[in-house]
PDB file of C-alpha atoms and ligand atoms in Angstrom:
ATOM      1  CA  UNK A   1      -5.510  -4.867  25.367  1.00 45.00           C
ATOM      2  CA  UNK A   2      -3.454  -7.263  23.565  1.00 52.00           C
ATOM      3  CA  UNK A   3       0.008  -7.049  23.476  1.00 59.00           C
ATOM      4  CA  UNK A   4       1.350  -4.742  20.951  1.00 63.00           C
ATOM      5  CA  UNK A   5       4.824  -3.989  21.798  1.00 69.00           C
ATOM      6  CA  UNK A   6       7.514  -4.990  19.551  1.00 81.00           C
ATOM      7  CA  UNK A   7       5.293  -4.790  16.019  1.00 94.00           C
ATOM      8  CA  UNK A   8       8.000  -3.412  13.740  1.00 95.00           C
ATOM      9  CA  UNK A   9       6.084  -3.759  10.179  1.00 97.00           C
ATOM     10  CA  UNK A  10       2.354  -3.058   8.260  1.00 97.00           C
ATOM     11  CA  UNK A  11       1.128  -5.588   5.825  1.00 96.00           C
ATOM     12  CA  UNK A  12      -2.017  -3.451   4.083  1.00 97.00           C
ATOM     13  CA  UNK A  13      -3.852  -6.652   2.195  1.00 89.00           C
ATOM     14  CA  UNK A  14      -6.532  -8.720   1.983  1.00 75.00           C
ATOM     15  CA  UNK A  15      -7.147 -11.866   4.787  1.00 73.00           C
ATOM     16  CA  UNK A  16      -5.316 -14.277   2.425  1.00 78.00           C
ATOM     17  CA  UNK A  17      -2.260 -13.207   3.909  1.00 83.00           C
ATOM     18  CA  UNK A  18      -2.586 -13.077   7.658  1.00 82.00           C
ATOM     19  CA  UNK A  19      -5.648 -16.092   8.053  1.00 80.00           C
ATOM     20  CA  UNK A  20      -3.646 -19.189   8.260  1.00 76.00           C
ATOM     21  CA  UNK A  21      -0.959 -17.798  10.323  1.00 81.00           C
ATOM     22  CA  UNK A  22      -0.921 -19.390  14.315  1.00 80.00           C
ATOM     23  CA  UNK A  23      -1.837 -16.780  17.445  1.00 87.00           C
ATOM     24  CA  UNK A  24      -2.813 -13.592  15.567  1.00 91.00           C
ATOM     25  CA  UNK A  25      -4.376 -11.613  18.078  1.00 93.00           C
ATOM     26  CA  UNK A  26      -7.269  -8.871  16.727  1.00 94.00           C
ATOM     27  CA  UNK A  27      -6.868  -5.130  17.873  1.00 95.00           C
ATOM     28  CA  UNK A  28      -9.367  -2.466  17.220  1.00 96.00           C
ATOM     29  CA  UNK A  29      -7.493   1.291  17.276  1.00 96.00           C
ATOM     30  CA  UNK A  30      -9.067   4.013  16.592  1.00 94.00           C
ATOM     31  CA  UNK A  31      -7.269   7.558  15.145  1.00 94.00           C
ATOM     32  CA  UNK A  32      -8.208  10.823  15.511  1.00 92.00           C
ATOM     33  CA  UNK A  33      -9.409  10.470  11.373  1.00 93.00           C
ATOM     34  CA  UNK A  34     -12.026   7.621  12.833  1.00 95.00           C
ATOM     35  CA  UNK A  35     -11.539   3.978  12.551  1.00 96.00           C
ATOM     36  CA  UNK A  36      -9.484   2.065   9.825  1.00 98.00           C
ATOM     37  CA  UNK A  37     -10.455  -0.072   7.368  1.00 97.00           C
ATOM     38  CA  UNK A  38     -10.856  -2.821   9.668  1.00 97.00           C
ATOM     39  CA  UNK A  39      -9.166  -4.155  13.066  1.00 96.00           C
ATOM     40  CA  UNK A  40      -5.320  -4.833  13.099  1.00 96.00           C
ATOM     41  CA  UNK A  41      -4.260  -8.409  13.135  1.00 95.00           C
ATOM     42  CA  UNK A  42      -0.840  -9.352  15.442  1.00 95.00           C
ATOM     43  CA  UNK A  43       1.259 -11.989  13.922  1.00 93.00           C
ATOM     44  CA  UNK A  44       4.589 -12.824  13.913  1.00 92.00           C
ATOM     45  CA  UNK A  45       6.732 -14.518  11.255  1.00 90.00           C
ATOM     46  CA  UNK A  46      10.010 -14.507  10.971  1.00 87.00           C
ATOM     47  CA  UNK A  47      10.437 -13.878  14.267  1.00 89.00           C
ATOM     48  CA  UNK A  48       9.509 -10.455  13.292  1.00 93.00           C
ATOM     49  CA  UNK A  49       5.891  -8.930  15.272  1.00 94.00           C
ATOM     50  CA  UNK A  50       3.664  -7.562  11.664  1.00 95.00           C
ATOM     51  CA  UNK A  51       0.327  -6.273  11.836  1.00 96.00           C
ATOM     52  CA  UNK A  52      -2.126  -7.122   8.632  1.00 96.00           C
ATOM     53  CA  UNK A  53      -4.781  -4.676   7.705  1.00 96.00           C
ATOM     54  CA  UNK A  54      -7.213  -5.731   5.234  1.00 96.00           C
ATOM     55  CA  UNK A  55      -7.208  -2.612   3.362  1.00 96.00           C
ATOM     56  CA  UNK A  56     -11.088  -2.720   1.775  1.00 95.00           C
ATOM     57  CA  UNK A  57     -12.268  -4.484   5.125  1.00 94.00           C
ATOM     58  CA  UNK A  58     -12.891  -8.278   5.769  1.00 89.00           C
ATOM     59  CA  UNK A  59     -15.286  -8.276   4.434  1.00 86.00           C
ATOM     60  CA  UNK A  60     -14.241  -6.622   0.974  1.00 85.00           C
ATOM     61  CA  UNK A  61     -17.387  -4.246   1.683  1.00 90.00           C
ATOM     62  CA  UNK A  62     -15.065  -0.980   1.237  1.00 94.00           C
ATOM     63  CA  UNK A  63     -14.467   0.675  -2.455  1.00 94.00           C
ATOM     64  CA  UNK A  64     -11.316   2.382  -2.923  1.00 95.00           C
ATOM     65  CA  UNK A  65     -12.117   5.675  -2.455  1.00 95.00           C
ATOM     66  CA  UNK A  66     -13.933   4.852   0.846  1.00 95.00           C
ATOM     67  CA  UNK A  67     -11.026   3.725   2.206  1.00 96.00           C
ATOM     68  CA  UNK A  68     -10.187   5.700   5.205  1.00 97.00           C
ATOM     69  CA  UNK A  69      -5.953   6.240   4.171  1.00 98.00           C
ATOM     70  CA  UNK A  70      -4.754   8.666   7.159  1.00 96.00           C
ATOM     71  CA  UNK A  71      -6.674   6.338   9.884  1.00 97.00           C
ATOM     72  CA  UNK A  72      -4.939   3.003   8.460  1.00 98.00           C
ATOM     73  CA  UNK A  73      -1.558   4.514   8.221  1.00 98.00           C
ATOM     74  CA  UNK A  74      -1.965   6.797  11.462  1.00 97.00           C
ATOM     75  CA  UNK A  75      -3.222   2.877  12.972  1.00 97.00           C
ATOM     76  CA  UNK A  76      -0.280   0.890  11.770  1.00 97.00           C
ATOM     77  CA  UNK A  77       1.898   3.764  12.869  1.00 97.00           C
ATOM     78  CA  UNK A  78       0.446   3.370  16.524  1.00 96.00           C
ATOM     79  CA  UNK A  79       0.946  -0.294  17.368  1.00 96.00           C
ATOM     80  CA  UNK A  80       4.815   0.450  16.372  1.00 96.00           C
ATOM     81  CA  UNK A  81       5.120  -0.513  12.994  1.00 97.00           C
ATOM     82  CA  UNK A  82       7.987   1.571  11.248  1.00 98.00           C
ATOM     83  CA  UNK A  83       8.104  -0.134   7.757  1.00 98.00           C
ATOM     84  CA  UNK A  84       4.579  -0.811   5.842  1.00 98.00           C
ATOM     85  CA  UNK A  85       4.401  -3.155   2.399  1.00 98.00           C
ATOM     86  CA  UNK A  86       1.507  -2.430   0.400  1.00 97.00           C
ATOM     87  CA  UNK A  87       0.735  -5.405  -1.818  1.00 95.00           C
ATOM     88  CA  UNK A  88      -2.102  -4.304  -4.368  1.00 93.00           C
ATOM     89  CA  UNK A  89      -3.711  -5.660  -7.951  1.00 91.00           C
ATOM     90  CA  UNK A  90      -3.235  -3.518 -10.995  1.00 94.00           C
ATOM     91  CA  UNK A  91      -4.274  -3.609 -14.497  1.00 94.00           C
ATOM     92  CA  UNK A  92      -1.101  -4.119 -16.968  1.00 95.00           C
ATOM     93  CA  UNK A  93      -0.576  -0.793 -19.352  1.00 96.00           C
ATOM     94  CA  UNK A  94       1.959  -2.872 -21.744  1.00 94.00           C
ATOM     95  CA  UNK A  95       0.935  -5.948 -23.553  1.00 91.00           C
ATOM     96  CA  UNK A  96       4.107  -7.552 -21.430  1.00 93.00           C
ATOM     97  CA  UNK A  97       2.546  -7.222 -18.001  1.00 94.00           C
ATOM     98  CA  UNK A  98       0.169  -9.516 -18.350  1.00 91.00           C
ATOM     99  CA  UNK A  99      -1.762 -11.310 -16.247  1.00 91.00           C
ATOM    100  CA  UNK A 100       0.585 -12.672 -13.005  1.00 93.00           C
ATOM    101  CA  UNK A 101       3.329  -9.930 -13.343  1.00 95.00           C
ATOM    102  CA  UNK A 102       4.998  -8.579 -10.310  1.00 97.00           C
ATOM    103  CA  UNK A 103       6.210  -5.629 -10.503  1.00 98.00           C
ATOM    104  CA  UNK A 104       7.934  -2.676  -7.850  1.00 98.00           C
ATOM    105  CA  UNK A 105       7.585   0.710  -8.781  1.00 98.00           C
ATOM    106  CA  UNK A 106       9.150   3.550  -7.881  1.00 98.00           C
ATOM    107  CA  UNK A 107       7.232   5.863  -9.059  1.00 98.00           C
ATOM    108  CA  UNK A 108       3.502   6.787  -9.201  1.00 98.00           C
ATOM    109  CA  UNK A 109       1.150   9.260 -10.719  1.00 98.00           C
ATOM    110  CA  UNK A 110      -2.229  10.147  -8.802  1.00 98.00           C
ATOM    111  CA  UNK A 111      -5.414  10.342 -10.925  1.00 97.00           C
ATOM    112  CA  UNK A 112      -7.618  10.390  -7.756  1.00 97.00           C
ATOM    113  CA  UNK A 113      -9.794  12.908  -6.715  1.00 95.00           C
ATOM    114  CA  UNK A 114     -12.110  12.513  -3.725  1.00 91.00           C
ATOM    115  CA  UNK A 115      -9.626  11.719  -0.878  1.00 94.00           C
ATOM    116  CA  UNK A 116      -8.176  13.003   1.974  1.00 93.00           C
ATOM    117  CA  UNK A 117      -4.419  13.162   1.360  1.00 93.00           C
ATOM    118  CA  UNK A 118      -2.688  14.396   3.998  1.00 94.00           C
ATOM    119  CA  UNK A 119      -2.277  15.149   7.527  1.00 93.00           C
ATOM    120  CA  UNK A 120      -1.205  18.525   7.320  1.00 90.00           C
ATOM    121  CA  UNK A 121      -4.109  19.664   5.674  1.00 83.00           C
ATOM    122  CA  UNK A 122      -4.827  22.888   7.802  1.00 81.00           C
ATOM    123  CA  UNK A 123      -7.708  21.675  10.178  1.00 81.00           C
ATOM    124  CA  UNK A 124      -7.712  20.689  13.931  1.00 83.00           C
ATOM    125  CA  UNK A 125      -7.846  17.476  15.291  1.00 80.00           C
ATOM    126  CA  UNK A 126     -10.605  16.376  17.060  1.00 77.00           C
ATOM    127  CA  UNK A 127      -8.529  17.060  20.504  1.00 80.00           C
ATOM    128  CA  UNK A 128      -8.653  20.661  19.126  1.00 83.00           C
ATOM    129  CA  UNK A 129      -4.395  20.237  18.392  1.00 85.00           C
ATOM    130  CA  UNK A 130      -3.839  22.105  14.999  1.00 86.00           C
ATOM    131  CA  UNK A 131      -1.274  20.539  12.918  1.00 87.00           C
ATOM    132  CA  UNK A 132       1.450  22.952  11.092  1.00 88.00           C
ATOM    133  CA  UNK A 133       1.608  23.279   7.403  1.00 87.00           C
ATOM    134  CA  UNK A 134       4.575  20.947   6.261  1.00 90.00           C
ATOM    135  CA  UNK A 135       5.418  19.826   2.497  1.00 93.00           C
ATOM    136  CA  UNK A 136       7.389  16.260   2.362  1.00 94.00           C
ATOM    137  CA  UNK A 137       9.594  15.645  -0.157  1.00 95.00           C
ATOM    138  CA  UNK A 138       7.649  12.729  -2.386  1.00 97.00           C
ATOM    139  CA  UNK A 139      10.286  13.167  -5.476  1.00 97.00           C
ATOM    140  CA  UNK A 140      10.953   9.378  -5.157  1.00 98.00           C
ATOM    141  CA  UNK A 141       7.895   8.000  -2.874  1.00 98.00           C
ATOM    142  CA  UNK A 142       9.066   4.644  -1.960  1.00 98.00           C
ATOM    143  CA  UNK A 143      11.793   3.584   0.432  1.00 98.00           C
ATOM    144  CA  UNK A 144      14.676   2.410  -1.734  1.00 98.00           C
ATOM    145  CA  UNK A 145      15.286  -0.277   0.708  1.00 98.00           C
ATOM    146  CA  UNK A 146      12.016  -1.861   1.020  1.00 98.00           C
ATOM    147  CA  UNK A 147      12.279  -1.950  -2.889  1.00 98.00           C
ATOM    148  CA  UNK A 148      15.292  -3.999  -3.181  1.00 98.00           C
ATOM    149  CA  UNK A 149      13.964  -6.517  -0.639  1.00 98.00           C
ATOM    150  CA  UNK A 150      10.989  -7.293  -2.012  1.00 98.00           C
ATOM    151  CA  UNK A 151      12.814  -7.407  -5.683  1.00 98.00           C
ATOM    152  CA  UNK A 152      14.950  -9.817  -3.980  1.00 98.00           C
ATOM    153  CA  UNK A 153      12.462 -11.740  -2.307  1.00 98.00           C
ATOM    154  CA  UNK A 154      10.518 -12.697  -5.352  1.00 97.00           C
ATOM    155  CA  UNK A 155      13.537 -13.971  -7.473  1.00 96.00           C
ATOM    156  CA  UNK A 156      13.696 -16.265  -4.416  1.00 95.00           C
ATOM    157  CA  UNK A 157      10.331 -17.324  -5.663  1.00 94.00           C
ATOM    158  CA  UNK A 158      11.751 -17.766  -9.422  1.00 92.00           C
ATOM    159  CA  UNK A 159       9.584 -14.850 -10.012  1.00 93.00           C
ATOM    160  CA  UNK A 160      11.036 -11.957 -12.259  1.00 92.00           C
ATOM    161  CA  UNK A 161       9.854  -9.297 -10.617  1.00 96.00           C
ATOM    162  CA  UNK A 162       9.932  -5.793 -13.090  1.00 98.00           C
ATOM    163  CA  UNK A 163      12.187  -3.178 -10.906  1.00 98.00           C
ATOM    164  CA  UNK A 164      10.865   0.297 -10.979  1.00 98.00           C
ATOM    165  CA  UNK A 165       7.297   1.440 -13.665  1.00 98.00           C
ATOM    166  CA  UNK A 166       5.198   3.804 -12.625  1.00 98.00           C
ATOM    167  CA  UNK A 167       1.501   3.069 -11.319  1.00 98.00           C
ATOM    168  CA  UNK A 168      -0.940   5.545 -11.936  1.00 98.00           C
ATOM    169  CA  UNK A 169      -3.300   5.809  -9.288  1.00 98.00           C
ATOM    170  CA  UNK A 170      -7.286   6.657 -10.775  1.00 97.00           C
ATOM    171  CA  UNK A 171     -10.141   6.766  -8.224  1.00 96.00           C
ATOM    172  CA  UNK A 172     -12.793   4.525  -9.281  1.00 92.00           C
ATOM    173  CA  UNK A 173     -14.162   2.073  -8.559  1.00 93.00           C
ATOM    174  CA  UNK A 174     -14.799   2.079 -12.502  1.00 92.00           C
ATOM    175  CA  UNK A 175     -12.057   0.453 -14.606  1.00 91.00           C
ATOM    176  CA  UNK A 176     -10.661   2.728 -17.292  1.00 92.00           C
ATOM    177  CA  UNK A 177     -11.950   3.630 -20.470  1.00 93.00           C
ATOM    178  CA  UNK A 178     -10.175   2.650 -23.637  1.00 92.00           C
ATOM    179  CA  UNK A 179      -8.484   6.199 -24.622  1.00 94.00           C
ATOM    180  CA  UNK A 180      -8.017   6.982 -20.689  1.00 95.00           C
ATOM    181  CA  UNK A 181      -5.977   3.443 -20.809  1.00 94.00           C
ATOM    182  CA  UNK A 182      -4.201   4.680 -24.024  1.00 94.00           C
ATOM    183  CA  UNK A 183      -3.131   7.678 -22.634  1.00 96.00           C
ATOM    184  CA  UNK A 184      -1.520   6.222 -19.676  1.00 96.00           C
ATOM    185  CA  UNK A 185       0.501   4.091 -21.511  1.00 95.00           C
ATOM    186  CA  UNK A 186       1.663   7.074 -24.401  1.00 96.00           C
ATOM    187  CA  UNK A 187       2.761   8.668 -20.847  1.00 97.00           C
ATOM    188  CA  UNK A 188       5.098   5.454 -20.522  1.00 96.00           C
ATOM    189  CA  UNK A 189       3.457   4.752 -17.390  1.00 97.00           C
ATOM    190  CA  UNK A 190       3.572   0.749 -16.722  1.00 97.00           C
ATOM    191  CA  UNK A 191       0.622  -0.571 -14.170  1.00 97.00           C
ATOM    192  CA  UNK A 192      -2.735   1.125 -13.094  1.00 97.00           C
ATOM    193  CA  UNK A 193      -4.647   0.545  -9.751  1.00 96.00           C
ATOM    194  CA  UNK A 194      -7.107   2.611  -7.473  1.00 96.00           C
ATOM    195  CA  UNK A 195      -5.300   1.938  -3.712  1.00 95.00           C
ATOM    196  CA  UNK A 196      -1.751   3.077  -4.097  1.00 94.00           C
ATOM    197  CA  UNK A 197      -2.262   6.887  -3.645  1.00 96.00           C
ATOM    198  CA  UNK A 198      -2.754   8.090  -1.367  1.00 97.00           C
ATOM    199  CA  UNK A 199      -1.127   5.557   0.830  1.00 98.00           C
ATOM    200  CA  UNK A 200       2.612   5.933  -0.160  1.00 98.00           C
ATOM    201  CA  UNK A 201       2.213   9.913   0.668  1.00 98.00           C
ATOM    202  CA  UNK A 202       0.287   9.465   4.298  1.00 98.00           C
ATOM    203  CA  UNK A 203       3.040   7.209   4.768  1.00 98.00           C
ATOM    204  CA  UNK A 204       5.974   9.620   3.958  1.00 98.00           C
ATOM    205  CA  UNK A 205       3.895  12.169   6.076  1.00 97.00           C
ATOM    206  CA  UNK A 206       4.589   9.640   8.953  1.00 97.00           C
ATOM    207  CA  UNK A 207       8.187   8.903   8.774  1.00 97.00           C
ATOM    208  CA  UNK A 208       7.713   5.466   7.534  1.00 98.00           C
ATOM    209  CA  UNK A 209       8.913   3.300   5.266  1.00 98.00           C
ATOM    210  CA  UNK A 210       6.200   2.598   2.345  1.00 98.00           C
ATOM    211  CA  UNK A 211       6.912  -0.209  -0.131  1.00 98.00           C
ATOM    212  CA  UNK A 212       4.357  -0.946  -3.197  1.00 98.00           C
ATOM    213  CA  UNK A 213       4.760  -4.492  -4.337  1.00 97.00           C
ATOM    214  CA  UNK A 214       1.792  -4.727  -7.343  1.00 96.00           C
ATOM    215  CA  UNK A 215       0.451  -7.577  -9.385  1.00 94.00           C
ATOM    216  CA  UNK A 216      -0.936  -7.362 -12.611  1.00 94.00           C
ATOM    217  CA  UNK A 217      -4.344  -9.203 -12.436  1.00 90.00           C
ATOM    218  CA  UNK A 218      -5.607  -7.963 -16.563  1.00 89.00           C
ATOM    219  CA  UNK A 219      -4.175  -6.190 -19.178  1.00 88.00           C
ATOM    220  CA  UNK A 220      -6.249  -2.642 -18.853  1.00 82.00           C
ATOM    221  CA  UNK A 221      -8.541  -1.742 -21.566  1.00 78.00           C
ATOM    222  CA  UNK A 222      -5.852   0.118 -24.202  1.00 72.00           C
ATOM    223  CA  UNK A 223      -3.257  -3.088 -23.681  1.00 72.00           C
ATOM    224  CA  UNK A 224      -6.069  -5.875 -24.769  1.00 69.00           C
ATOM    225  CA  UNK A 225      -8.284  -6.066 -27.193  1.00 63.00           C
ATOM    226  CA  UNK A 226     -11.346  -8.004 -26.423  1.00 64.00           C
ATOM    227  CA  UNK A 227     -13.841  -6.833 -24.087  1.00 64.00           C
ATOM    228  CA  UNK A 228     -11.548  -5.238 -21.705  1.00 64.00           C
ATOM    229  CA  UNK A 229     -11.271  -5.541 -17.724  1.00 67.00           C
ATOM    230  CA  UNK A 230     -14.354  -7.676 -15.953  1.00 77.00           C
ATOM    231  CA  UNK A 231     -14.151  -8.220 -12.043  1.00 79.00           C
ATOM    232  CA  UNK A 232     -14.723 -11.812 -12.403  1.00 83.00           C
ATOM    233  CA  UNK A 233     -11.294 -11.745 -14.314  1.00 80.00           C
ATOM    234  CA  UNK A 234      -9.627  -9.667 -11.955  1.00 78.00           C
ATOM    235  CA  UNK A 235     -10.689 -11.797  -9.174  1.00 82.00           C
ATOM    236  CA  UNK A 236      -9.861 -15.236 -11.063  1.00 82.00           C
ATOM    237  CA  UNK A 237      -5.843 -14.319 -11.606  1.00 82.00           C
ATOM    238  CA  UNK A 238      -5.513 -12.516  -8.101  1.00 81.00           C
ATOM    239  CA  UNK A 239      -6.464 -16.092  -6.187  1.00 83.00           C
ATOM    240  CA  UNK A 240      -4.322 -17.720  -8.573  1.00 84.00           C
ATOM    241  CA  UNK A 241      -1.243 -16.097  -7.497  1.00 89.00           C
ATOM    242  CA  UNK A 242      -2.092 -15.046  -3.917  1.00 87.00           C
ATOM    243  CA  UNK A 243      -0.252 -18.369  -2.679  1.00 89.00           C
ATOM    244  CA  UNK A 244       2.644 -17.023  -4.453  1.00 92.00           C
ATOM    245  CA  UNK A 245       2.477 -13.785  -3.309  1.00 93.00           C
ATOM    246  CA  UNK A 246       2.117 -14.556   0.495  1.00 92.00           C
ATOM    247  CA  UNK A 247       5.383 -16.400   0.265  1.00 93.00           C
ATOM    248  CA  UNK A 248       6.893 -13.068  -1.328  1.00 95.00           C
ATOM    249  CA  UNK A 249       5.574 -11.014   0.728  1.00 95.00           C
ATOM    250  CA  UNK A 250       6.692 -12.872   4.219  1.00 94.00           C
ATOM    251  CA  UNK A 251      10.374 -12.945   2.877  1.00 96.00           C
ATOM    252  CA  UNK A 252      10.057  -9.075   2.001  1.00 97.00           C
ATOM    253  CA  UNK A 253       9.021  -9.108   5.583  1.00 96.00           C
ATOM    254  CA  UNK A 254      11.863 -11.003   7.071  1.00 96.00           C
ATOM    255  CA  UNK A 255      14.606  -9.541   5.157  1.00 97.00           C
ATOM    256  CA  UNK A 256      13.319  -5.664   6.308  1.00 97.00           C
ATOM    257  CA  UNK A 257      16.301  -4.198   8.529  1.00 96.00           C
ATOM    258  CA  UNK A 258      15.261  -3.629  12.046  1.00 95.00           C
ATOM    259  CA  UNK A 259      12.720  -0.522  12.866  1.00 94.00           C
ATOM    260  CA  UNK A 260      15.832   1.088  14.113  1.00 93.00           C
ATOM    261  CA  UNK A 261      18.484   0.124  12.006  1.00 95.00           C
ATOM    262  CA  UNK A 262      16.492   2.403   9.034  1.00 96.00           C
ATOM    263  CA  UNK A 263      19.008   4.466   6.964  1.00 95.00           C
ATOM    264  CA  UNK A 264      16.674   6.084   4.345  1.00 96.00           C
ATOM    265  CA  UNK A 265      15.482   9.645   4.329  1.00 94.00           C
ATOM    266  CA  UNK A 266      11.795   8.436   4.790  1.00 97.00           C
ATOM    267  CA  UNK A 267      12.384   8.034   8.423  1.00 96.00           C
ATOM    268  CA  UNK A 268      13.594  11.715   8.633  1.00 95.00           C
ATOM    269  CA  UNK A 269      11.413  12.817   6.031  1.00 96.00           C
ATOM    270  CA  UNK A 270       9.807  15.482   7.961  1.00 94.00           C
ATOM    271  CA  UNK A 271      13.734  16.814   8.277  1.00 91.00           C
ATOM    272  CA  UNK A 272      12.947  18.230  12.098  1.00 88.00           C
ATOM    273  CA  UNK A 273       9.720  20.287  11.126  1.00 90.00           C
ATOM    274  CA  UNK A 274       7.019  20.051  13.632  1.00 90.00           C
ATOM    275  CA  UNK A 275       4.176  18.828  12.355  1.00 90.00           C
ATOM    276  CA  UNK A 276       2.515  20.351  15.469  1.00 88.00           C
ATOM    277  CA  UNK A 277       1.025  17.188  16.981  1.00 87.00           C
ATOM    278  CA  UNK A 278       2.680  13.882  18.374  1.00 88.00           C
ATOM    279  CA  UNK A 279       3.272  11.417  15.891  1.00 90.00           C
ATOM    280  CA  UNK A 280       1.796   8.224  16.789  1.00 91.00           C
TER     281      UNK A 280
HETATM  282 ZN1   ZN B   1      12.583   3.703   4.015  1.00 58.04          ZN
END
């Protein structure tokens, strides 16, 4: 078993931000919700001990509503980690978020409707525990503080990061259709993307701290006008600005306070109810 002890954060991205990095050690953990999406990888940077899980699998072989949610956040939860960032593409819903945009929300709408969305969902664990029926406060889903460090990470980057938008969540793995994208946008909703629910609200379920850091890779079919999203696109403007992001994304990392130095509500969220089984 490789040495997990001291892990403090969850990075839930793709391999270009854990590959390069020296000594990452691979840990497989499995949950009582199955496996994750893929193995944990052990780094440190910063002097700080993060675990990387590529959300869709190295591979990229998972769609987003086959990702198992509760078993990755349940996972990252288990080797330690207290504070998760959540770095995802998104289609732009205003003709100013184009392509290369960072932007932090703070708040998200969930369009999705196949997935498992909770851990207090009324059934048994496989060890036969049965968890309690609890309701989490999600009126403002993302820890404040994580919000204002990555904000302040990517002006270190000269990159104008958008503070706060809301990023509706749809299931897919289809891009939207024209009046769908139009109607997000009359809603004054700002980015949409297929991962970020229900991620943010497993985490919350957990105690810990979930930050959503997303970058617009297209405008989505109601902001453009030409043919609207293709994958090739999406694909083309992501590896264009996954250098960039990295380098965001590790100083997010090393300006996170300490596991235990946490002052937001999301590490009481549960506010003393039992959820009736151990959290991880
Ligand atoms: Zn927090």
């Amino acid at each position: 078993m490789a040495n997990t002890e001291n892990v403090e954060i969850g990075v839930i991205g793709g391999s270009g931000f854990y590959s390069f990095l020296e000594d990452v050690t691979e840990v497989r953990v499995d949950t009582p919700y199955g496996p994750p999406s893929d193995s944990l990888f052990l780094g440190e940077l910063a002097g700080r001990r993060v675990a990387f899980l590529p959300r869709h699998g190295r591979g990229h072989h998972l769609p987003p509503h086959r990702i198992n949610y509760r078993a990755n956040l349940w996972a990252l939860r288990s080797v330690g980690a207290r504070q998760v960032l959540g770095p995802c593409a998104v289609g732009g819903l205003r003709p100013e978020y184009g392509p290369g945009t960072l932007l932090v929300p703070d708040q998200f709408v969930d369009r999705t409707q196949s997935r498992k969305q909770s851990y207090f969902d009324g059934l048994p664990l496989p060890d036969g525990t049965e968890p309690n029926v609890v309701h989490v406060s999600l009126a403002d889903p993302y820890c404040p503080t994580g919000r204002k460090v990555a904000l302040k990470a990517a002006r270190g980057w000269d990159w104008e990061a958008v503070d706060g938008g809301t990023l509706v969540v749809v299931e897919g793995p289809r891009f939207s259709t024209r009046a769908e994208s139009l109607w997000y946008r009359a809603q004054g909703w700002s980015v949409v993307g297929m991962t970020g629910h229900p991620e943010a609200a497993l985490a919350r379920e957990l105690e810990l701290c979930y930050t959503s850091m997303t970058l617009v890779t297209d405008l989505d079919a109601g902001a453009e006008t030409g043919q609207g999203v293709s994958h090739d696109e999406v694909m083309r403007v992501f590896a264009a600005n996954v250098d960039r992001l990295r380098e965001v994304l590790f100083d997010a990392v090393a300006g996170l306070p300490e596991n235990a130095a946490r002052d937001c509500l999301c590490a009481s969220a549960l506010g003393g109810m039992d959820p009736g089984f151990e959290l991880p």
